[in-house]
């Protein structure tokens, strides 16, 4: 067929990136056979490459209409919808892109198109998150949270601080405030998570370390609490709250070392470290030669494991 010959010539030019010539041949193919939607989707492909994304979408719509009238293969219709989705993404219209990808899936499901839906959903969610950010409104919610906290209504304070975080997710104080509420509600795991986020945002924010210490004390993790207070004292050696917390946890760790060891031995992470043949050898060397410790601490991975053993009360460095 003459139309197919024009399409084939157009494909050759398309591969050479001679888009203007490719377009001429595809349009001639349409003139010769207006019932074949493929010629229209080929035109749309040229428009896409030429960054004429609106024209690409319009051409795909026409192609789909013609395809349905002529009972085209559903895979071809799916391909046209997918191209519309790609063009919409280029225009920054992610919501329509998602809609077109989903229409493509309704015609023919492929892993590639499902992956595109997932990708665009992540982008939409992030765009919505960014659009929601408003520091002024965050401050209003924070004040509501502060008032609820003062009244002892910690559940309401959590709700207000959570909204404040959504409005300003990079403010470490908000995570610290919510952590204080979780501590009052004995939701230590959630409070610890907020403390870690607070410290991630600002490692010099002393309240984050102090709150972490208090929560770890509540969780009976005296060794880890002591390390958190140490971090706070590195920031401000004169901080009374951090100093007091450090003293309390140190007394807990060293006043009953046997009890501390028993608790630590129930920790899977500690068990794993102690079962490690390399660590057993290192600990033996440290016992026979205390100076060996400094050499082993030069290895970051070993240093981290030794720190965990110190925090748990398994070993003590004098």
mmCIF file of C-alpha atoms in Angstrom:
data_model
loop_
_atom_site.group_PDB
_atom_site.id
_atom_site.type_symbol
_atom_site.label_atom_id
_atom_site.label_comp_id
_atom_site.label_asym_id
_atom_site.label_seq_id
_atom_site.Cartn_x
_atom_site.Cartn_y
_atom_site.Cartn_z
ATOM 1 C CA UNK A 1 0.000 0.000 0.000
ATOM 2 C CA UNK A 2 1.145 3.516 -0.779
ATOM 3 C CA UNK A 3 0.192 4.686 2.734
ATOM 4 C CA UNK A 4 2.420 2.023 4.308
ATOM 5 C CA UNK A 5 5.293 3.034 2.026
ATOM 6 C CA UNK A 6 4.932 6.649 3.196
ATOM 7 C CA UNK A 7 4.911 5.480 6.805
ATOM 8 C CA UNK A 8 8.053 3.370 6.271
ATOM 9 C CA UNK A 9 9.853 6.318 4.655
ATOM 10 C CA UNK A 10 8.707 8.513 7.530
ATOM 11 C CA UNK A 11 10.128 6.011 10.033
ATOM 12 C CA UNK A 12 13.510 6.129 8.317
ATOM 13 C CA UNK A 13 13.555 9.931 8.537
ATOM 14 C CA UNK A 14 12.345 9.787 12.159
ATOM 15 C CA UNK A 15 15.237 7.540 13.142
ATOM 16 C CA UNK A 16 17.605 10.017 11.487
ATOM 17 C CA UNK A 17 15.912 12.746 13.588
ATOM 18 C CA UNK A 18 14.793 14.474 10.392
ATOM 19 C CA UNK A 19 11.468 15.224 12.026
ATOM 20 C CA UNK A 20 10.229 17.722 9.475
ATOM 21 C CA UNK A 21 10.613 15.220 6.623
ATOM 22 C CA UNK A 22 9.191 12.414 8.771
ATOM 23 C CA UNK A 23 6.120 14.542 9.431
ATOM 24 C CA UNK A 24 5.592 15.126 5.694
ATOM 25 C CA UNK A 25 5.554 11.407 5.001
ATOM 26 C CA UNK A 26 3.268 10.576 7.935
ATOM 27 C CA UNK A 27 0.803 13.242 6.821
ATOM 28 C CA UNK A 28 0.844 11.832 3.269
ATOM 29 C CA UNK A 29 0.080 8.419 4.757
ATOM 30 C CA UNK A 30 -2.938 9.953 6.544
ATOM 31 C CA UNK A 31 -4.145 11.500 3.266
ATOM 32 C CA UNK A 32 -3.921 8.082 1.596
ATOM 33 C CA UNK A 33 -5.556 6.180 4.486
ATOM 34 C CA UNK A 34 -7.316 8.191 7.168
ATOM 35 C CA UNK A 35 -8.643 5.098 8.953
ATOM 36 C CA UNK A 36 -5.297 3.906 10.346
ATOM 37 C CA UNK A 37 -4.623 5.423 13.785
ATOM 38 C CA UNK A 38 -0.921 4.450 13.687
ATOM 39 C CA UNK A 39 -0.159 7.238 11.218
ATOM 40 C CA UNK A 40 -1.667 9.709 13.678
ATOM 41 C CA UNK A 41 0.359 8.348 16.628
ATOM 42 C CA UNK A 42 3.466 8.622 14.447
ATOM 43 C CA UNK A 43 2.665 12.307 13.898
ATOM 44 C CA UNK A 44 2.210 12.628 17.675
ATOM 45 C CA UNK A 45 5.663 11.056 18.176
ATOM 46 C CA UNK A 46 7.174 13.752 15.936
ATOM 47 C CA UNK A 47 5.402 16.487 17.890
ATOM 48 C CA UNK A 48 6.734 14.972 21.122
ATOM 49 C CA UNK A 49 10.308 15.068 19.837
ATOM 50 C CA UNK A 50 9.792 18.656 18.676
ATOM 51 C CA UNK A 51 8.592 19.521 22.210
ATOM 52 C CA UNK A 52 5.138 20.405 20.868
ATOM 53 C CA UNK A 53 3.466 18.573 23.732
ATOM 54 C CA UNK A 54 -0.019 20.076 23.409
ATOM 55 C CA UNK A 55 -0.108 19.199 19.716
ATOM 56 C CA UNK A 56 1.083 15.705 20.618
ATOM 57 C CA UNK A 57 -1.837 15.232 23.026
ATOM 58 C CA UNK A 58 -4.384 16.543 20.512
ATOM 59 C CA UNK A 59 -3.051 14.233 17.799
ATOM 60 C CA UNK A 60 -3.238 11.242 20.145
ATOM 61 C CA UNK A 61 -6.860 12.085 20.984
ATOM 62 C CA UNK A 62 -7.697 12.137 17.291
ATOM 63 C CA UNK A 63 -5.823 8.859 16.804
ATOM 64 C CA UNK A 64 -7.801 7.191 19.625
ATOM 65 C CA UNK A 65 -11.097 8.422 18.188
ATOM 66 C CA UNK A 66 -10.200 7.023 14.755
ATOM 67 C CA UNK A 67 -8.921 3.827 16.333
ATOM 68 C CA UNK A 68 -12.182 3.197 18.177
ATOM 69 C CA UNK A 69 -14.226 3.875 15.028
ATOM 70 C CA UNK A 70 -12.145 1.314 13.136
ATOM 71 C CA UNK A 71 -11.783 -1.244 15.947
ATOM 72 C CA UNK A 72 -8.044 -0.809 16.274
ATOM 73 C CA UNK A 73 -5.994 -3.130 18.486
ATOM 74 C CA UNK A 74 -6.403 -2.104 22.137
ATOM 75 C CA UNK A 75 -2.605 -2.132 22.477
ATOM 76 C CA UNK A 76 -2.384 0.729 19.976
ATOM 77 C CA UNK A 77 -4.949 2.744 21.940
ATOM 78 C CA UNK A 78 -3.045 2.021 25.161
ATOM 79 C CA UNK A 79 0.155 3.253 23.509
ATOM 80 C CA UNK A 80 -1.551 6.513 22.476
ATOM 81 C CA UNK A 81 -2.799 7.132 26.027
ATOM 82 C CA UNK A 82 0.668 6.421 27.370
ATOM 83 C CA UNK A 83 2.178 8.969 24.980
ATOM 84 C CA UNK A 84 -0.406 11.508 26.166
ATOM 85 C CA UNK A 85 0.729 10.787 29.714
ATOM 86 C CA UNK A 86 4.369 11.380 28.784
ATOM 87 C CA UNK A 87 3.491 14.646 27.040
ATOM 88 C CA UNK A 88 1.451 15.806 30.041
ATOM 89 C CA UNK A 89 4.409 15.152 32.344
ATOM 90 C CA UNK A 90 6.589 17.296 30.105
ATOM 91 C CA UNK A 91 4.010 20.068 30.503
ATOM 92 C CA UNK A 92 4.163 19.642 34.300
ATOM 93 C CA UNK A 93 0.576 18.390 34.371
ATOM 94 C CA UNK A 94 1.158 15.317 36.507
ATOM 95 C CA UNK A 95 -2.480 14.762 37.489
ATOM 96 C CA UNK A 96 -3.569 14.463 33.863
ATOM 97 C CA UNK A 97 -0.499 12.351 33.171
ATOM 98 C CA UNK A 98 -1.664 9.903 35.844
ATOM 99 C CA UNK A 99 -5.181 9.862 34.372
ATOM 100 C CA UNK A 100 -3.834 9.063 30.886
ATOM 101 C CA UNK A 101 -1.535 6.314 32.206
ATOM 102 C CA UNK A 102 -4.476 4.772 34.045
ATOM 103 C CA UNK A 103 -6.544 4.876 30.844
ATOM 104 C CA UNK A 104 -3.658 3.165 29.083
ATOM 105 C CA UNK A 105 -3.694 0.431 31.728
ATOM 106 C CA UNK A 106 -7.434 -0.037 31.285
ATOM 107 C CA UNK A 107 -6.749 -0.832 27.618
ATOM 108 C CA UNK A 108 -3.629 -2.963 28.117
ATOM 109 C CA UNK A 109 -1.724 -3.605 31.350
ATOM 110 C CA UNK A 110 2.064 -3.555 31.151
ATOM 111 C CA UNK A 111 4.704 -3.385 33.912
ATOM 112 C CA UNK A 112 6.196 -0.317 32.257
ATOM 113 C CA UNK A 113 2.955 1.676 32.418
ATOM 114 C CA UNK A 114 2.287 0.540 36.002
ATOM 115 C CA UNK A 115 5.756 1.848 36.879
ATOM 116 C CA UNK A 116 4.914 5.194 35.248
ATOM 117 C CA UNK A 117 1.748 5.463 37.369
ATOM 118 C CA UNK A 118 3.795 4.818 40.525
ATOM 119 C CA UNK A 119 6.405 7.397 39.505
ATOM 120 C CA UNK A 120 3.862 10.115 38.823
ATOM 121 C CA UNK A 121 1.965 9.350 42.057
ATOM 122 C CA UNK A 122 5.166 10.012 44.025
ATOM 123 C CA UNK A 123 5.647 13.312 42.172
ATOM 124 C CA UNK A 124 2.022 14.370 42.782
ATOM 125 C CA UNK A 125 2.313 13.535 46.482
ATOM 126 C CA UNK A 126 5.529 15.530 46.801
ATOM 127 C CA UNK A 127 4.035 18.485 44.885
ATOM 128 C CA UNK A 128 1.035 18.468 47.216
ATOM 129 C CA UNK A 129 3.323 18.315 50.252
ATOM 130 C CA UNK A 130 5.341 21.298 49.028
ATOM 131 C CA UNK A 131 2.206 23.262 48.137
ATOM 132 C CA UNK A 132 0.917 22.716 51.687
ATOM 133 C CA UNK A 133 3.975 24.281 53.310
ATOM 134 C CA UNK A 134 3.153 27.584 55.007
ATOM 135 C CA UNK A 135 5.407 28.695 57.915
ATOM 136 C CA UNK A 136 2.899 31.297 59.118
ATOM 137 C CA UNK A 137 0.115 28.710 59.456
ATOM 138 C CA UNK A 138 2.623 26.335 61.018
ATOM 139 C CA UNK A 139 3.318 28.900 63.734
ATOM 140 C CA UNK A 140 -0.436 29.208 64.418
ATOM 141 C CA UNK A 141 -0.751 25.428 64.852
ATOM 142 C CA UNK A 142 2.353 25.372 67.033
ATOM 143 C CA UNK A 143 0.800 27.948 69.384
ATOM 144 C CA UNK A 144 -2.365 25.845 69.620
ATOM 145 C CA UNK A 145 -0.161 22.872 70.454
ATOM 146 C CA UNK A 146 1.684 24.852 73.131
ATOM 147 C CA UNK A 147 -1.600 25.895 74.747
ATOM 148 C CA UNK A 148 -2.902 22.298 74.752
ATOM 149 C CA UNK A 149 0.373 21.067 76.218
ATOM 150 C CA UNK A 150 0.167 23.601 79.061
ATOM 151 C CA UNK A 151 -3.368 22.414 79.825
ATOM 152 C CA UNK A 152 -2.179 18.806 79.939
ATOM 153 C CA UNK A 153 -4.186 17.886 76.834
ATOM 154 C CA UNK A 154 -1.303 16.028 75.198
ATOM 155 C CA UNK A 155 -3.384 14.173 72.596
ATOM 156 C CA UNK A 156 -4.677 17.474 71.187
ATOM 157 C CA UNK A 157 -1.167 18.935 71.349
ATOM 158 C CA UNK A 158 0.089 16.038 69.197
ATOM 159 C CA UNK A 159 -2.625 16.798 66.633
ATOM 160 C CA UNK A 160 -1.676 20.487 66.456
ATOM 161 C CA UNK A 161 2.071 19.832 66.316
ATOM 162 C CA UNK A 162 1.504 17.256 63.560
ATOM 163 C CA UNK A 163 -0.335 19.851 61.494
ATOM 164 C CA UNK A 164 2.430 22.372 62.221
ATOM 165 C CA UNK A 165 5.009 19.857 60.942
ATOM 166 C CA UNK A 166 3.059 19.371 57.712
ATOM 167 C CA UNK A 167 3.082 23.140 57.246
ATOM 168 C CA UNK A 168 6.806 23.453 58.042
ATOM 169 C CA UNK A 169 8.547 20.052 57.934
ATOM 170 C CA UNK A 170 12.083 21.451 58.275
ATOM 171 C CA UNK A 171 11.634 23.011 61.732
ATOM 172 C CA UNK A 172 13.375 20.754 64.312
ATOM 173 C CA UNK A 173 11.588 22.452 67.244
ATOM 174 C CA UNK A 174 8.254 21.077 66.093
ATOM 175 C CA UNK A 175 9.514 17.493 66.216
ATOM 176 C CA UNK A 176 11.016 18.173 69.630
ATOM 177 C CA UNK A 177 7.684 19.545 70.881
ATOM 178 C CA UNK A 178 5.758 16.561 69.584
ATOM 179 C CA UNK A 179 8.344 14.227 71.131
ATOM 180 C CA UNK A 180 7.612 15.891 74.499
ATOM 181 C CA UNK A 181 3.921 15.069 74.046
ATOM 182 C CA UNK A 182 4.662 11.465 73.138
ATOM 183 C CA UNK A 183 6.825 11.211 76.267
ATOM 184 C CA UNK A 184 3.898 12.393 78.405
ATOM 185 C CA UNK A 185 1.666 9.835 76.678
ATOM 186 C CA UNK A 186 4.309 7.103 77.229
ATOM 187 C CA UNK A 187 4.487 6.573 73.444
ATOM 188 C CA UNK A 188 8.263 6.308 73.689
ATOM 189 C CA UNK A 189 8.851 4.712 70.292
ATOM 190 C CA UNK A 190 7.095 7.598 68.509
ATOM 191 C CA UNK A 191 8.875 10.151 70.684
ATOM 192 C CA UNK A 192 12.252 8.594 69.906
ATOM 193 C CA UNK A 193 11.491 8.713 66.185
ATOM 194 C CA UNK A 194 10.687 12.440 66.469
ATOM 195 C CA UNK A 195 13.883 13.093 68.442
ATOM 196 C CA UNK A 196 15.930 11.373 65.742
ATOM 197 C CA UNK A 197 14.231 13.504 63.062
ATOM 198 C CA UNK A 198 14.826 16.641 65.122
ATOM 199 C CA UNK A 199 18.537 15.803 65.454
ATOM 200 C CA UNK A 200 18.733 14.930 61.748
ATOM 201 C CA UNK A 201 17.435 18.414 60.907
ATOM 202 C CA UNK A 202 19.750 20.164 63.396
ATOM 203 C CA UNK A 203 22.419 18.118 65.193
ATOM 204 C CA UNK A 204 23.248 21.143 67.381
ATOM 205 C CA UNK A 205 19.707 21.505 68.719
ATOM 206 C CA UNK A 206 20.375 20.551 72.337
ATOM 207 C CA UNK A 207 16.726 19.955 73.314
ATOM 208 C CA UNK A 208 16.560 17.154 70.767
ATOM 209 C CA UNK A 209 19.403 15.298 72.485
ATOM 210 C CA UNK A 210 18.026 15.953 75.979
ATOM 211 C CA UNK A 211 14.547 14.738 75.002
ATOM 212 C CA UNK A 212 16.100 11.675 73.412
ATOM 213 C CA UNK A 213 17.938 11.004 76.667
ATOM 214 C CA UNK A 214 14.733 11.290 78.708
ATOM 215 C CA UNK A 215 12.837 8.966 76.383
ATOM 216 C CA UNK A 216 15.613 6.373 76.450
ATOM 217 C CA UNK A 217 15.562 6.562 80.249
ATOM 218 C CA UNK A 218 11.842 5.849 80.135
ATOM 219 C CA UNK A 219 12.577 2.865 77.879
ATOM 220 C CA UNK A 220 15.097 1.509 80.427
ATOM 221 C CA UNK A 221 17.933 2.129 77.938
ATOM 222 C CA UNK A 222 20.260 3.843 80.397
ATOM 223 C CA UNK A 223 23.448 3.325 78.355
ATOM 224 C CA UNK A 224 21.951 4.846 75.218
ATOM 225 C CA UNK A 225 20.409 7.652 77.284
ATOM 226 C CA UNK A 226 23.834 8.413 78.742
ATOM 227 C CA UNK A 227 25.254 8.733 75.196
ATOM 228 C CA UNK A 228 22.438 11.160 74.250
ATOM 229 C CA UNK A 229 23.196 13.319 77.296
ATOM 230 C CA UNK A 230 26.900 13.215 76.388
ATOM 231 C CA UNK A 231 26.019 14.650 72.957
ATOM 232 C CA UNK A 232 23.997 17.403 74.654
ATOM 233 C CA UNK A 233 26.932 18.251 76.940
ATOM 234 C CA UNK A 234 29.242 18.465 73.932
ATOM 235 C CA UNK A 235 26.980 21.257 72.651
ATOM 236 C CA UNK A 236 26.685 22.987 76.042
ATOM 237 C CA UNK A 237 28.910 21.617 78.847
ATOM 238 C CA UNK A 238 27.072 23.797 81.381
ATOM 239 C CA UNK A 239 23.548 22.623 80.598
ATOM 240 C CA UNK A 240 22.077 21.597 83.973
ATOM 241 C CA UNK A 241 19.352 19.330 82.535
ATOM 242 C CA UNK A 242 21.819 17.382 80.402
ATOM 243 C CA UNK A 243 24.305 17.161 83.284
ATOM 244 C CA UNK A 244 21.664 15.846 85.674
ATOM 245 C CA UNK A 245 20.403 13.312 83.114
ATOM 246 C CA UNK A 246 23.946 12.109 82.497
ATOM 247 C CA UNK A 247 24.574 11.608 86.219
ATOM 248 C CA UNK A 248 21.320 9.696 86.682
ATOM 249 C CA UNK A 249 21.968 7.349 83.780
ATOM 250 C CA UNK A 250 25.601 6.817 84.762
ATOM 251 C CA UNK A 251 24.468 5.768 88.237
ATOM 252 C CA UNK A 252 21.945 3.364 86.704
ATOM 253 C CA UNK A 253 24.537 1.797 84.426
ATOM 254 C CA UNK A 254 27.314 1.447 86.973
ATOM 255 C CA UNK A 255 25.389 0.953 90.245
ATOM 256 C CA UNK A 256 24.001 -2.399 89.097
ATOM 257 C CA UNK A 257 26.171 -3.527 86.152
ATOM 258 C CA UNK A 258 24.935 -7.112 86.410
ATOM 259 C CA UNK A 259 21.309 -6.073 85.900
ATOM 260 C CA UNK A 260 22.344 -3.839 82.992
ATOM 261 C CA UNK A 261 24.158 -6.781 81.386
ATOM 262 C CA UNK A 262 21.132 -9.044 81.809
ATOM 263 C CA UNK A 263 18.898 -6.525 80.007
ATOM 264 C CA UNK A 264 21.508 -6.060 77.291
ATOM 265 C CA UNK A 265 21.818 -9.794 76.672
ATOM 266 C CA UNK A 266 18.154 -9.859 75.734
ATOM 267 C CA UNK A 267 18.835 -7.380 72.924
ATOM 268 C CA UNK A 268 19.185 -9.176 69.521
ATOM 269 C CA UNK A 269 21.599 -6.510 68.275
ATOM 270 C CA UNK A 270 23.938 -7.023 71.260
ATOM 271 C CA UNK A 271 23.681 -10.789 70.845
ATOM 272 C CA UNK A 272 24.676 -10.461 67.193
ATOM 273 C CA UNK A 273 27.743 -8.357 68.076
ATOM 274 C CA UNK A 274 28.872 -10.819 70.750
ATOM 275 C CA UNK A 275 28.435 -13.782 68.387
ATOM 276 C CA UNK A 276 30.635 -12.127 65.742
ATOM 277 C CA UNK A 277 33.985 -14.054 65.813
ATOM 278 C CA UNK A 278 35.947 -10.943 64.808
ATOM 279 C CA UNK A 279 34.394 -8.896 67.632
ATOM 280 C CA UNK A 280 35.046 -11.696 70.146
ATOM 281 C CA UNK A 281 38.723 -11.610 69.169
ATOM 282 C CA UNK A 282 38.830 -7.802 69.476
ATOM 283 C CA UNK A 283 37.224 -7.917 72.937
ATOM 284 C CA UNK A 284 39.728 -10.541 74.029
ATOM 285 C CA UNK A 285 42.600 -8.349 72.803
ATOM 286 C CA UNK A 286 41.149 -5.363 74.670
ATOM 287 C CA UNK A 287 40.957 -7.411 77.865
ATOM 288 C CA UNK A 288 44.593 -8.508 77.594
ATOM 289 C CA UNK A 289 45.891 -5.198 76.286
ATOM 290 C CA UNK A 290 43.762 -2.077 77.071
ATOM 291 C CA UNK A 291 45.904 -0.038 74.649
ATOM 292 C CA UNK A 292 44.525 -2.124 71.775
ATOM 293 C CA UNK A 293 41.222 -0.250 72.137
ATOM 294 C CA UNK A 294 42.582 2.923 70.504
ATOM 295 C CA UNK A 295 43.766 0.982 67.478
ATOM 296 C CA UNK A 296 40.409 -0.756 67.019
ATOM 297 C CA UNK A 297 38.493 2.527 67.380
ATOM 298 C CA UNK A 298 40.114 3.721 64.146
ATOM 299 C CA UNK A 299 37.791 1.327 62.306
ATOM 300 C CA UNK A 300 34.353 3.104 62.168
ATOM 301 C CA UNK A 301 32.372 -0.157 62.002
ATOM 302 C CA UNK A 302 34.205 -1.648 65.000
ATOM 303 C CA UNK A 303 33.968 1.667 66.884
ATOM 304 C CA UNK A 304 30.181 1.696 66.415
ATOM 305 C CA UNK A 305 29.850 -1.842 67.797
ATOM 306 C CA UNK A 306 32.095 -1.081 70.768
ATOM 307 C CA UNK A 307 29.996 2.024 71.498
ATOM 308 C CA UNK A 308 26.838 -0.121 71.533
ATOM 309 C CA UNK A 309 28.466 -2.517 74.017
ATOM 310 C CA UNK A 310 29.487 0.416 76.224
ATOM 311 C CA UNK A 311 25.973 1.893 76.075
ATOM 312 C CA UNK A 312 24.450 -1.445 77.041
ATOM 313 C CA UNK A 313 26.789 -1.873 80.026
ATOM 314 C CA UNK A 314 28.400 -5.028 78.578
ATOM 315 C CA UNK A 315 31.827 -3.417 78.723
ATOM 316 C CA UNK A 316 33.107 -0.471 80.724
ATOM 317 C CA UNK A 317 35.959 1.799 79.677
ATOM 318 C CA UNK A 318 37.803 3.334 82.600
#
